[in-house]
XYZ file of C-alpha atoms in Angstrom:
749
model
C -48.164 -32.189 -94.752
C -50.771 -29.533 -95.018
C -50.115 -25.912 -94.362
C -51.840 -25.948 -91.004
C -49.727 -28.761 -89.721
C -46.590 -27.103 -91.019
C -47.552 -23.868 -89.369
C -48.248 -25.572 -86.060
C -44.953 -27.383 -86.298
C -43.098 -24.158 -87.057
C -44.887 -22.434 -84.240
C -44.116 -25.217 -81.805
C -40.508 -25.295 -82.951
C -40.213 -21.562 -82.556
C -41.626 -21.748 -79.081
C -39.263 -24.526 -78.076
C -36.349 -22.650 -79.569
C -37.261 -19.434 -77.778
C -37.729 -21.284 -74.508
C -34.361 -23.016 -74.899
C -32.706 -19.693 -75.633
C -34.335 -18.192 -72.559
C -33.188 -21.094 -70.372
C -29.653 -20.785 -71.701
C -29.751 -17.091 -70.913
C -30.688 -17.728 -67.291
C -28.137 -20.506 -66.936
C -25.457 -18.123 -68.116
C -26.658 -15.576 -65.568
C -26.339 -18.152 -62.766
C -22.851 -19.050 -63.925
C -21.847 -15.379 -63.944
C -23.171 -14.916 -60.435
C -26.121 -12.838 -61.599
C -28.646 -15.006 -59.853
C -30.950 -12.151 -59.078
C -32.268 -11.685 -62.669
C -36.013 -12.268 -63.112
C -37.018 -15.915 -63.578
C -38.922 -16.918 -66.685
C -42.114 -17.480 -64.699
C -43.173 -14.552 -62.537
C -46.094 -12.472 -61.440
C -46.784 -8.911 -62.337
C -47.587 -6.234 -59.770
C -51.246 -7.204 -60.118
C -50.611 -10.834 -59.153
C -51.128 -12.329 -62.660
C -48.985 -15.267 -63.770
C -47.291 -15.044 -67.162
C -44.169 -16.045 -69.020
C -42.141 -12.910 -69.399
C -41.731 -11.691 -72.935
C -41.170 -15.090 -74.524
C -41.410 -15.098 -78.333
C -44.526 -17.178 -78.109
C -46.112 -14.689 -75.782
C -45.311 -11.789 -78.066
C -46.554 -13.670 -81.056
C -49.692 -14.775 -79.259
C -50.463 -11.212 -78.350
C -50.433 -10.334 -82.053
C -52.559 -13.306 -83.164
C -56.151 -13.094 -84.052
C -58.804 -14.005 -81.549
C -59.448 -17.510 -82.975
C -55.761 -18.319 -82.878
C -55.567 -17.542 -79.101
C -57.887 -20.400 -78.380
C -55.561 -22.860 -79.992
C -53.252 -25.046 -77.974
C -49.796 -23.741 -78.686
C -48.257 -25.102 -75.447
C -47.693 -21.640 -73.951
C -48.939 -21.743 -70.362
C -50.632 -18.411 -70.248
C -52.861 -18.471 -67.239
C -55.091 -15.604 -68.143
C -55.093 -12.365 -70.053
C -55.348 -9.039 -68.405
C -58.730 -7.416 -68.331
C -59.143 -3.948 -69.688
C -60.707 -2.897 -66.399
C -57.699 -4.086 -64.358
C -54.876 -1.633 -63.509
C -51.896 -1.556 -65.810
C -48.944 -3.500 -64.312
C -45.525 -1.924 -64.375
C -43.449 -4.627 -66.026
C -41.840 -2.629 -68.776
C -38.411 -2.482 -67.194
C -38.262 -6.212 -66.609
C -39.678 -6.966 -70.014
C -37.341 -4.574 -71.747
C -34.420 -6.064 -69.874
C -35.298 -9.486 -71.140
C -35.944 -8.239 -74.650
C -32.239 -7.577 -74.892
C -30.472 -9.652 -72.198
C -26.999 -8.713 -73.354
C -27.647 -4.977 -73.638
C -26.861 -2.086 -71.323
C -30.189 -2.299 -69.564
C -29.453 -5.919 -68.472
C -26.037 -4.901 -67.042
C -27.626 -2.041 -65.110
C -30.173 -4.427 -63.634
C -27.488 -6.885 -62.628
C -25.386 -4.132 -61.041
C -28.433 -2.848 -59.192
C -29.073 -6.315 -57.811
C -25.384 -6.681 -56.767
C -25.515 -3.266 -55.091
C -28.534 -4.321 -53.105
C -26.805 -7.540 -52.170
C -23.708 -5.698 -50.942
C -25.824 -3.278 -48.951
C -27.649 -6.142 -47.291
C -24.311 -7.795 -46.463
C -22.899 -4.547 -45.051
C -26.064 -4.014 -43.069
C -25.788 -7.516 -41.629
C -22.150 -6.954 -40.611
C -23.091 -3.588 -39.089
C -25.859 -5.210 -37.072
C -23.477 -7.895 -35.801
C -20.872 -5.246 -34.953
C -23.399 -3.070 -33.117
C -24.608 -6.098 -31.223
C -20.997 -6.883 -30.186
C -20.448 -3.302 -29.044
C -23.638 -3.367 -27.002
C -22.692 -6.717 -25.460
C -19.216 -5.431 -24.613
C -20.670 -2.292 -23.055
C -23.109 -4.317 -20.991
C -20.214 -6.514 -19.797
C -18.098 -3.478 -18.931
C -20.956 -1.948 -16.965
C -21.448 -5.229 -15.138
C -17.740 -5.508 -14.448
C -17.618 -1.938 -13.176
C -20.602 -2.420 -10.890
C -20.123 -6.042 -9.895
C -18.540 -5.023 -6.552
C -20.913 -3.599 -4.011
C -18.541 -0.891 -2.679
C -18.505 2.431 -4.506
C -16.792 4.768 -2.034
C -15.736 5.103 1.578
C -16.697 8.437 3.150
C -15.607 9.261 6.673
C -17.252 12.682 6.474
C -18.196 15.259 3.858
C -14.545 16.158 3.263
C -12.997 12.668 3.001
C -13.843 10.454 0.022
C -12.065 7.303 -1.122
C -13.311 6.136 -4.522
C -12.853 2.385 -4.484
C -12.985 1.677 -8.222
C -10.242 4.157 -9.027
C -8.511 3.823 -5.611
C -8.266 7.607 -5.301
C -8.542 9.657 -2.142
C -9.755 13.236 -2.174
C -9.724 15.587 0.799
C -11.572 18.887 0.694
C -11.601 21.908 2.980
C -14.683 23.628 4.319
C -14.992 25.558 1.047
C -15.102 22.267 -0.900
C -11.712 22.988 -2.476
C -9.459 19.989 -3.014
C -6.504 20.266 -0.666
C -5.175 16.720 -1.079
C -5.537 14.113 -3.811
C -3.780 10.799 -4.160
C -3.612 7.362 -5.755
C -3.631 4.527 -3.223
C -2.609 0.891 -3.469
C -0.266 1.334 -6.407
C 0.745 -2.363 -6.321
C -2.736 -3.877 -6.073
C -3.584 -6.290 -8.866
C -6.953 -6.555 -10.588
C -8.868 -8.628 -8.071
C -12.274 -8.514 -6.462
C -12.797 -6.619 -3.242
C -15.425 -6.210 -0.575
C -15.864 -5.067 2.992
C -13.832 -6.712 5.743
C -15.560 -9.103 8.101
C -15.432 -8.087 11.760
C -15.117 -11.213 13.902
C -16.049 -9.360 17.094
C -19.218 -7.695 15.820
C -20.041 -10.553 13.438
C -20.747 -8.014 10.744
C -19.025 -6.246 7.870
C -16.797 -3.294 8.683
C -17.875 -0.481 6.371
C -14.565 1.333 6.923
C -12.357 -1.578 5.874
C -11.776 -2.968 2.393
C -10.395 -6.402 1.523
C -8.697 -7.226 -1.756
C -8.731 -11.008 -1.982
C -5.364 -12.617 -1.188
C -3.668 -9.222 -1.447
C -4.282 -6.715 1.353
C -6.730 -4.862 3.558
C -7.085 -1.107 3.941
C -8.674 0.235 7.092
C -9.960 3.806 7.466
C -10.708 5.557 10.731
C -11.532 9.059 11.902
C -10.795 10.434 15.340
C -13.752 10.189 17.705
C -13.389 13.858 18.565
C -15.762 15.606 16.167
C -13.676 18.779 16.237
C -10.563 16.850 15.189
C -10.653 16.075 11.434
C -7.821 13.524 11.443
C -8.054 10.376 9.301
C -5.874 7.284 9.737
C -5.183 4.779 6.952
C -3.592 1.398 7.612
C -2.524 -1.183 5.045
C -2.145 -4.803 6.126
C -0.678 -7.373 3.780
C -2.043 -10.811 2.981
C 0.631 -11.836 0.486
C 4.413 -11.778 0.240
C 4.044 -10.235 -3.216
C 2.280 -7.122 -1.977
C 3.816 -3.895 -0.706
C 1.733 -0.891 0.187
C 2.461 2.291 -1.747
C 0.359 5.458 -1.663
C 1.166 8.502 -3.798
C -0.170 12.017 -3.274
C -0.015 14.815 -5.806
C 1.917 17.886 -4.706
C -0.634 20.013 -6.620
C 1.726 22.971 -6.744
C 1.434 23.479 -2.974
C 4.423 24.026 -0.688
C 5.375 21.069 1.505
C 7.613 21.105 4.568
C 9.429 18.175 6.149
C 12.518 15.970 6.098
C 13.091 13.639 3.155
C 16.793 12.812 3.299
C 19.868 14.360 4.873
C 20.949 15.873 1.552
C 17.926 17.973 0.645
C 16.229 21.131 1.810
C 13.141 20.718 3.931
C 11.675 24.215 4.382
C 9.992 24.066 1.988
C 10.789 20.983 -0.064
C 11.437 22.005 -3.644
C 12.976 20.671 -6.840
C 13.580 17.248 -5.336
C 13.867 14.066 -7.372
C 14.198 11.086 -5.027
C 13.286 7.457 -5.653
C 12.729 4.920 -2.885
C 15.017 6.473 -0.290
C 14.951 4.720 3.099
C 13.598 7.189 5.625
C 15.260 5.510 8.612
C 18.929 4.390 8.449
C 19.497 0.649 8.535
C 21.611 -1.000 11.190
C 24.590 -0.737 11.560
C 24.546 2.708 9.873
C 24.255 5.340 12.583
C 21.595 8.040 12.604
C 22.951 11.547 11.947
C 19.770 13.610 12.100
C 16.485 13.539 13.943
C 13.932 11.545 11.969
C 10.412 12.895 12.373
C 8.048 11.451 9.709
C 5.765 14.467 9.442
C 4.993 16.851 6.589
C 2.921 20.024 6.329
C 1.192 21.451 3.267
C 0.598 25.153 2.641
C -3.093 24.273 2.106
C -3.542 23.267 5.733
C -2.781 19.534 5.668
C -0.535 17.610 8.063
C 0.579 14.080 7.133
C 2.573 11.900 9.493
C 3.539 8.228 9.425
C 3.124 5.986 12.439
C 6.246 5.818 14.608
C 6.738 2.072 14.229
C 6.329 1.911 10.439
C 9.536 1.698 8.365
C 9.039 3.012 4.836
C 10.680 4.299 1.681
C 9.961 7.660 0.142
C 9.920 9.030 -3.415
C 9.373 12.558 -4.693
C 8.843 13.797 -8.265
C 9.905 10.546 -9.937
C 7.049 10.858 -12.445
C 5.607 13.682 -14.501
C 2.614 13.814 -12.148
C 4.802 15.336 -9.370
C 3.834 12.985 -6.589
C 4.969 12.315 -3.047
C 4.995 8.530 -2.468
C 5.359 6.311 0.598
C 6.261 2.630 0.101
C 6.230 0.022 2.849
C 9.631 -1.477 3.564
C 8.527 -4.775 5.135
C 6.449 -7.700 3.926
C 3.282 -8.759 5.713
C 4.856 -11.446 7.910
C 7.945 -9.556 9.092
C 8.635 -9.731 12.798
C 7.118 -7.039 14.978
C 4.638 -5.506 12.568
C 1.607 -7.698 13.148
C 0.777 -7.578 9.446
C 0.758 -3.762 9.318
C 2.721 -2.501 6.317
C 1.977 1.203 6.215
C 0.054 3.338 8.672
C -0.276 7.100 8.537
C -2.610 9.923 9.512
C -3.853 12.989 7.634
C -5.130 15.987 9.603
C -7.068 18.808 7.963
C -6.965 22.385 9.186
C -7.962 25.840 8.038
C -4.258 26.614 7.479
C -0.837 25.188 8.385
C -0.947 26.501 11.933
C -4.335 24.922 12.554
C -3.211 21.648 10.936
C -0.212 21.599 13.299
C -2.451 21.968 16.378
C -4.765 19.187 15.234
C -1.885 16.842 14.427
C -0.310 17.377 17.851
C -3.600 16.692 19.584
C -3.935 13.441 17.628
C -0.370 12.394 18.540
C -0.961 13.082 22.230
C -4.159 11.043 22.213
C -2.701 8.101 20.307
C 0.922 7.852 21.466
C 0.353 8.062 25.209
C -1.838 9.544 27.906
C -3.218 12.884 26.779
C -2.071 15.126 29.607
C -2.508 18.262 27.562
C 0.028 20.090 25.395
C 3.688 19.519 26.163
C 5.205 21.959 28.615
C 8.124 23.805 27.080
C 11.385 23.873 28.977
C 14.350 26.204 28.884
C 17.915 25.557 30.005
C 18.934 29.125 30.854
C 22.711 28.622 30.818
C 24.803 26.412 28.560
C 25.368 22.702 29.015
C 29.145 22.454 29.332
C 30.277 19.107 27.974
C 33.417 17.176 28.900
C 34.617 15.305 25.831
C 37.150 13.256 27.791
C 38.697 12.996 31.235
C 41.498 15.265 30.032
C 39.057 18.213 30.004
C 38.435 18.019 33.760
C 41.287 20.361 34.926
C 40.320 23.095 32.450
C 36.684 22.857 33.460
C 37.617 23.212 37.144
C 39.762 26.261 36.427
C 36.916 27.982 34.575
C 34.456 27.222 37.371
C 36.831 28.551 40.021
C 37.473 31.713 37.999
C 33.710 32.107 37.460
C 34.289 32.312 33.728
C 31.855 29.497 33.066
C 28.129 29.931 33.351
C 26.387 26.593 33.124
C 23.194 24.745 33.962
C 24.678 21.271 33.481
C 28.082 19.683 33.188
C 27.800 16.708 30.858
C 30.118 13.809 31.704
C 32.088 12.159 28.876
C 30.262 9.154 27.394
C 32.817 6.459 28.302
C 32.704 7.075 32.068
C 32.191 3.349 32.781
C 34.836 0.661 32.736
C 32.560 -1.463 30.500
C 29.426 -0.140 28.897
C 26.573 -1.509 30.977
C 28.368 -1.428 34.319
C 26.423 1.704 35.240
C 29.200 2.387 37.712
C 32.097 4.814 37.380
C 35.492 3.619 36.281
C 37.490 3.977 39.506
C 40.406 5.856 37.926
C 38.155 8.266 36.076
C 36.077 8.777 39.185
C 39.158 9.924 41.101
C 39.667 12.707 38.557
C 35.976 13.564 38.514
C 35.380 13.560 42.242
C 36.927 16.976 42.861
C 34.880 18.460 40.018
C 31.724 16.861 41.384
C 32.475 18.353 44.776
C 32.953 21.773 43.184
C 29.622 21.494 41.388
C 27.770 20.663 44.583
C 27.785 24.305 45.623
C 26.796 25.784 42.270
C 23.808 25.886 39.916
C 25.609 23.466 37.580
C 24.150 19.961 37.830
C 25.502 16.693 36.501
C 24.132 15.346 33.216
C 25.008 11.685 32.747
C 25.056 9.967 29.339
C 23.595 6.443 29.439
C 22.703 3.731 26.957
C 20.902 0.399 27.123
C 23.863 -1.606 25.824
C 25.436 -4.205 28.113
C 28.722 -5.598 26.812
C 29.367 -9.230 27.543
C 32.130 -8.200 29.978
C 29.959 -5.761 31.916
C 29.000 -6.496 35.505
C 25.293 -6.898 34.807
C 25.443 -8.861 31.555
C 24.984 -12.349 33.007
C 22.204 -11.175 35.300
C 20.346 -9.774 32.311
C 20.933 -12.968 30.322
C 19.679 -15.223 33.104
C 16.463 -13.224 33.462
C 15.805 -12.634 29.742
C 16.082 -8.865 30.091
C 17.598 -8.385 26.627
C 16.285 -8.346 23.071
C 16.349 -11.696 21.315
C 17.000 -12.649 17.698
C 14.261 -12.709 15.064
C 13.553 -16.401 15.750
C 13.287 -15.752 19.503
C 15.948 -18.364 20.179
C 18.964 -16.533 21.632
C 19.907 -13.053 22.845
C 20.643 -10.674 19.981
C 24.177 -9.237 20.072
C 24.754 -5.903 18.340
C 27.707 -3.585 17.736
C 27.789 0.041 18.824
C 30.725 2.485 18.985
C 33.256 -0.311 18.669
C 31.652 -2.403 21.405
C 29.489 -5.513 21.233
C 26.775 -6.545 23.616
C 23.101 -7.101 24.333
C 20.404 -4.425 24.451
C 17.738 -3.974 27.122
C 14.209 -5.048 26.166
C 12.289 -1.862 27.024
C 8.963 -3.706 26.681
C 9.768 -6.141 29.484
C 8.365 -4.735 32.791
C 10.873 -6.679 34.903
C 13.765 -5.468 32.758
C 12.550 -1.862 33.055
C 12.328 -2.069 36.831
C 15.808 -3.611 37.007
C 17.305 -0.885 34.780
C 15.601 1.943 36.668
C 16.997 0.565 39.927
C 20.535 0.778 38.540
C 19.985 4.392 37.442
C 18.445 5.398 40.775
C 21.581 4.252 42.565
C 23.616 6.567 40.308
C 21.304 9.473 41.136
C 21.692 8.879 44.855
C 25.464 8.366 44.824
C 26.477 11.256 42.558
C 23.569 13.715 42.668
C 22.698 13.176 39.015
C 20.141 15.750 37.799
C 19.562 14.480 34.282
C 20.375 11.801 31.740
C 21.398 12.093 28.140
C 20.064 9.072 26.257
C 22.608 7.870 23.742
C 20.997 6.646 20.542
C 21.595 3.017 19.558
C 20.696 1.694 16.126
C 18.509 -1.370 16.684
C 18.415 -4.069 13.963
C 15.082 -4.263 12.202
C 14.373 -7.911 12.880
C 14.629 -8.598 16.603
C 12.137 -9.995 19.100
C 10.578 -7.952 21.895
C 8.380 -9.195 24.694
C 5.672 -6.976 23.194
C 5.206 -8.411 19.704
C 3.614 -5.198 18.402
C 6.803 -3.153 18.854
C 9.390 -2.430 16.171
C 12.883 -0.964 16.209
C 11.363 2.482 15.623
C 9.570 2.399 18.967
C 12.803 1.970 20.884
C 13.826 5.662 21.350
C 10.327 6.563 22.524
C 10.144 3.680 25.002
C 13.660 4.392 26.277
C 12.652 8.032 26.912
C 9.531 6.893 28.785
C 11.583 4.581 31.018
C 14.002 7.333 32.077
C 11.426 10.144 32.226
C 9.498 8.153 34.824
C 12.390 8.838 37.238
C 11.575 12.579 37.373
C 14.893 13.670 35.943
C 15.694 15.859 32.976
C 16.105 13.929 29.737
C 18.082 14.886 26.649
C 17.788 12.744 23.534
C 20.880 12.387 21.399
C 18.725 11.714 18.313
C 14.989 11.414 17.702
C 13.159 8.775 15.666
C 9.378 9.032 15.443
C 7.237 10.651 18.121
C 7.168 10.669 21.910
C 4.655 12.224 24.311
C 7.404 13.059 26.804
C 8.668 16.627 27.306
C 12.302 15.904 26.538
C 15.111 17.956 25.068
C 16.234 17.007 21.575
C 19.599 17.884 20.085
C 20.122 19.667 16.770
C 23.595 18.916 15.447
C 24.919 21.865 13.461
C 26.437 21.084 10.075
C 28.524 23.112 7.650
C 27.813 23.272 3.924
C 29.499 25.272 1.213
C 27.302 27.781 -0.633
C 28.836 29.984 -3.317
C 32.282 29.316 -1.906
C 31.368 30.176 1.709
C 30.789 27.837 4.638
C 27.303 28.099 6.100
C 25.076 26.724 8.886
C 22.196 26.629 6.426
C 20.470 23.494 7.792
C 20.210 24.478 11.456
C 17.048 26.609 11.220
C 15.072 24.224 8.959
C 15.908 21.295 11.242
C 14.906 23.303 14.313
C 11.606 24.234 12.658
C 11.006 20.598 11.710
C 11.662 19.518 15.302
C 9.270 22.099 16.677
C 6.491 21.329 14.231
C 7.040 17.604 14.833
C 6.224 17.927 18.525
C 9.663 18.542 20.045
C 9.657 22.173 21.241
C 12.630 21.832 23.619
C 15.631 22.109 21.314
C 19.263 21.993 22.376
C 21.693 23.334 19.759
C 24.750 21.066 19.531
C 27.431 20.010 17.077
C 30.436 22.191 17.805
C 32.635 19.210 18.651
C 32.251 17.759 15.136
C 33.165 21.001 13.313
C 36.335 22.892 12.537
C 35.341 26.534 12.872
C 37.017 29.837 12.282
C 36.521 32.542 14.909
C 33.910 34.191 12.702
C 31.875 31.006 12.287
C 32.231 30.248 15.988
C 30.811 33.691 16.787
C 27.929 33.162 14.323
C 27.159 29.779 15.896
C 27.070 31.321 19.377
C 24.733 34.102 18.188
C 22.383 31.574 16.626
C 22.431 29.326 19.699
C 21.681 32.244 22.047
C 18.020 32.234 20.921
C 17.442 28.474 21.385
C 15.827 26.858 24.454
C 19.124 25.128 25.183
C 22.763 25.351 24.113
C 25.553 22.779 24.475
C 29.147 24.009 24.450
C 31.868 21.382 24.602
C 35.332 21.977 25.991
C 37.253 23.081 22.896
C 40.762 24.436 22.604
C 39.470 27.507 20.766
C 37.665 28.593 23.951
C 40.973 29.281 25.693
C 41.794 32.080 23.266
C 41.129 35.497 24.792
C 39.139 37.043 21.945
C 36.994 33.895 21.692
C 36.180 34.154 25.387
C 34.965 37.674 24.694
C 32.749 36.379 21.893
C 31.295 33.756 24.225
C 30.667 36.318 26.932
C 28.952 38.632 24.427
C 26.692 35.834 23.200
C 25.716 34.828 26.724
C 24.869 38.454 27.588
C 22.635 38.567 24.514
C 20.957 35.367 25.688
C 20.241 36.812 29.108
C 18.672 39.894 27.547
C 16.131 37.891 25.537
C 15.703 34.916 27.910
C 12.320 36.215 29.072
C 10.935 35.927 25.527
C 12.156 32.315 25.252
C 10.615 31.389 28.614
C 7.324 33.080 27.716
C 7.164 31.127 24.462
C 7.896 27.891 26.346
C 5.092 28.471 28.854
C 2.261 28.829 26.332
C -0.704 26.568 27.010
C -1.381 25.554 23.400
C 1.688 23.400 22.916
C 3.088 25.680 20.212
C 6.750 25.267 19.296
C 9.227 27.676 20.844
C 11.171 28.102 17.597
C 8.495 28.948 15.008
C 8.504 29.566 11.249
C 8.128 33.107 9.918
C 4.717 32.239 8.452
C 3.413 31.395 11.948
C 1.936 34.896 12.237
C 0.507 34.864 8.696
C 0.208 31.213 7.493
C -0.937 32.284 4.018
C 1.828 34.849 3.438
C 3.514 33.551 0.217
C 6.804 35.337 0.956
C 7.018 34.022 4.512
C 6.298 30.494 3.288
C 9.627 30.435 1.417
C 11.890 31.713 4.206
C 14.229 29.162 5.806
C 16.948 31.411 7.281
C 14.838 33.339 9.808
C 12.676 32.205 12.699
C 10.356 33.460 15.417
C 10.810 32.967 19.150
C 7.224 32.927 20.303
C 4.996 35.526 18.644
C 7.090 38.574 19.449
C 10.788 38.041 18.666
C 12.017 37.724 15.072
C 15.603 36.463 14.556
C 17.593 36.762 11.312
C 21.051 35.355 12.181
C 24.057 35.478 9.873
C 24.638 31.882 8.798
C 27.565 32.182 6.375
C 31.103 33.444 6.777
C 32.222 36.612 5.012
C 28.775 38.210 4.955
C 28.658 42.026 5.031
C 24.908 42.542 4.645
C 21.812 40.552 5.471
C 18.342 40.691 3.902
C 15.487 40.401 6.393
C 11.787 39.937 5.649
C 9.401 41.467 8.172
C 5.803 40.180 8.088
C 2.859 42.553 8.315
C 2.724 44.772 11.377
C 5.168 47.105 13.063
C 8.616 46.016 14.205
C 11.562 47.535 16.000
C 15.145 46.503 16.581
C 17.093 47.385 19.720
C 17.039 51.189 20.120
C 15.778 51.892 16.598
C 12.615 53.463 15.263
C 9.593 51.326 14.361
C 9.647 49.692 10.919
C 6.553 48.921 8.894
C 6.272 45.217 8.065
C 5.335 43.494 4.823
C 8.706 44.321 3.252
C 12.303 43.126 2.949
C 15.058 45.308 4.400
C 18.857 45.099 4.270
C 20.985 45.102 7.437
C 24.725 45.794 7.738
C 26.388 42.853 9.542
C 30.109 43.616 9.176
C 30.425 43.559 12.962
C 30.568 39.854 13.858
C 28.968 40.608 17.213
C 25.839 41.922 15.492
C 22.912 39.519 15.062
C 19.764 41.084 13.516
C 16.654 40.556 15.629
C 13.374 42.479 15.852
C 10.482 42.787 18.272
C 6.887 42.973 17.127
C 5.087 46.064 18.401
C 1.551 45.287 19.679
């Protein structure tokens, strides 16, 4: 073999060996995951094809010019021209010169870093795309319903998405804010369809298979009162609306065991506002509340509900419907209430009373206040008749009415005197005929099954029926059992009025006291839209139509009639002393709730010392009416003197009471101290003083053992009897050791 052949063979073998080594190197890189190293065949930055840094290429570059023309099986495409730009391949070439060196590891790591960055970038893109898609879906979900808000005017806004109601005053300050529909589930909603107009009602919202909420504003443009009514569409739904107290002062009855003027530091959860049959009512129940920011809220008279206060950290006042949507007598209405907005509490009161007059009966103007100048003397039993006669003969008793004992019938529902009791009463009735004392007769709508008129009422369907409207509903009351008159049945009303008119003619009856009967919740009336809460109002309307005086034993809801309502005094222990601390707040609540004619009562249920009896008489002397039962304590000589002193005091200030009753605005006779200055923060907290009209301020002693009495006088000038004028806007201390002394002041014009 010649040298040339040997050289070619060596060269060819070297090339094959170098190529095999290079291939092995790249295979090892693929096995190690370093697949991004440069391939053996590549292009430089100038686009020229070459085999990177193979031994043959290096050797060929060092060969002489003749040798380059030889076929050495190295696929060099072309050589670079001197005029071409230099290609930057040093890094790649140097990396392949020493594949196992540091430069090769750096290249591999650089490639892996790029790969990780691309992977992270891809994940980030996917994540951003998901976020954008989720946001687009949320926006669609938020705007998929076509109702954004319900606005009745510029002050009233209900935001549908959040179910929040905001009420603003004329200065655009928030005066009421609440969360509505607390038990609504996540379901679609839209406007209600009006079958009469064949169009959507823009003031009514429908949550599918759950409930409807209807908004309305009084037609009178000067009367900013808004009514909200929830109607249920499912047994699983109960209406609950919660309003934030917002640090304002609120006034109104919650339960019998808590202060009401103002409400403070209460924690109550789902308390039933109206007692349930057969539990008897012990206080007047007027579902109305006032806010110090000039808001009045009152619940419809025929809506039973539960109430909660401060059960959460948000300090809310919540109303929860008691019935389900298909309960008898509600017509699907679960919760209905009205919010009236005023410039202050006094203005809110006027607007609320105007709304009640327009919506609970014929609006005949503000109620006319009435005054019973002398006490109502009450006979507790037939045994009191001789003592009453003796006092009348001796002229020791001043009275406007003599109230007959409640069990004057043989059977409740006879509406005729028991013959034996009538014999004892007849002489007294004859004595009264020549005096200013008239007869006040207690009546009820109960007819026991033994009464004379029971079968007649049964045969003519004059009584309430059971919830299935199958049979007459029998109820228990004061140990008796019988049927109750259906006061929505026109024939039954006419029949009942005829029985009462005969009593008026036979015994010269001047007035009736309507005894309160607890009606079961689920009974059937002729008028299917009536509930048990309407009964006291309808009973009062039936008797008032006879042009006689009417006294209500207890109040539930509202009535447009000018009737007298009783306040039953109660005793509570405060710091070891017995006090009449609830009388004034309850009287204020009655007045602000639309019952100005208040009759102070309750002596018969209390055991009083002479001091407390004197304090009760002094307090009662300033009320529109006073009821004094025949008690054994009255026969004591010093007690008679106390009674005489109290009645003289009443006569001296009677003109102020009558003037307050005759106002044409329908204002209450007994008014809160803040009535003169509704925004006075001190007056807003006072619950043991009251105004009679706008002139007379009364600060009675309510607890036994008191020697002094603090009195707050609002701005202006005041005077007490025979004393010098006192500048208002301050608190003064009065000595009250004398139990005949009751602090009262007159405002100087």
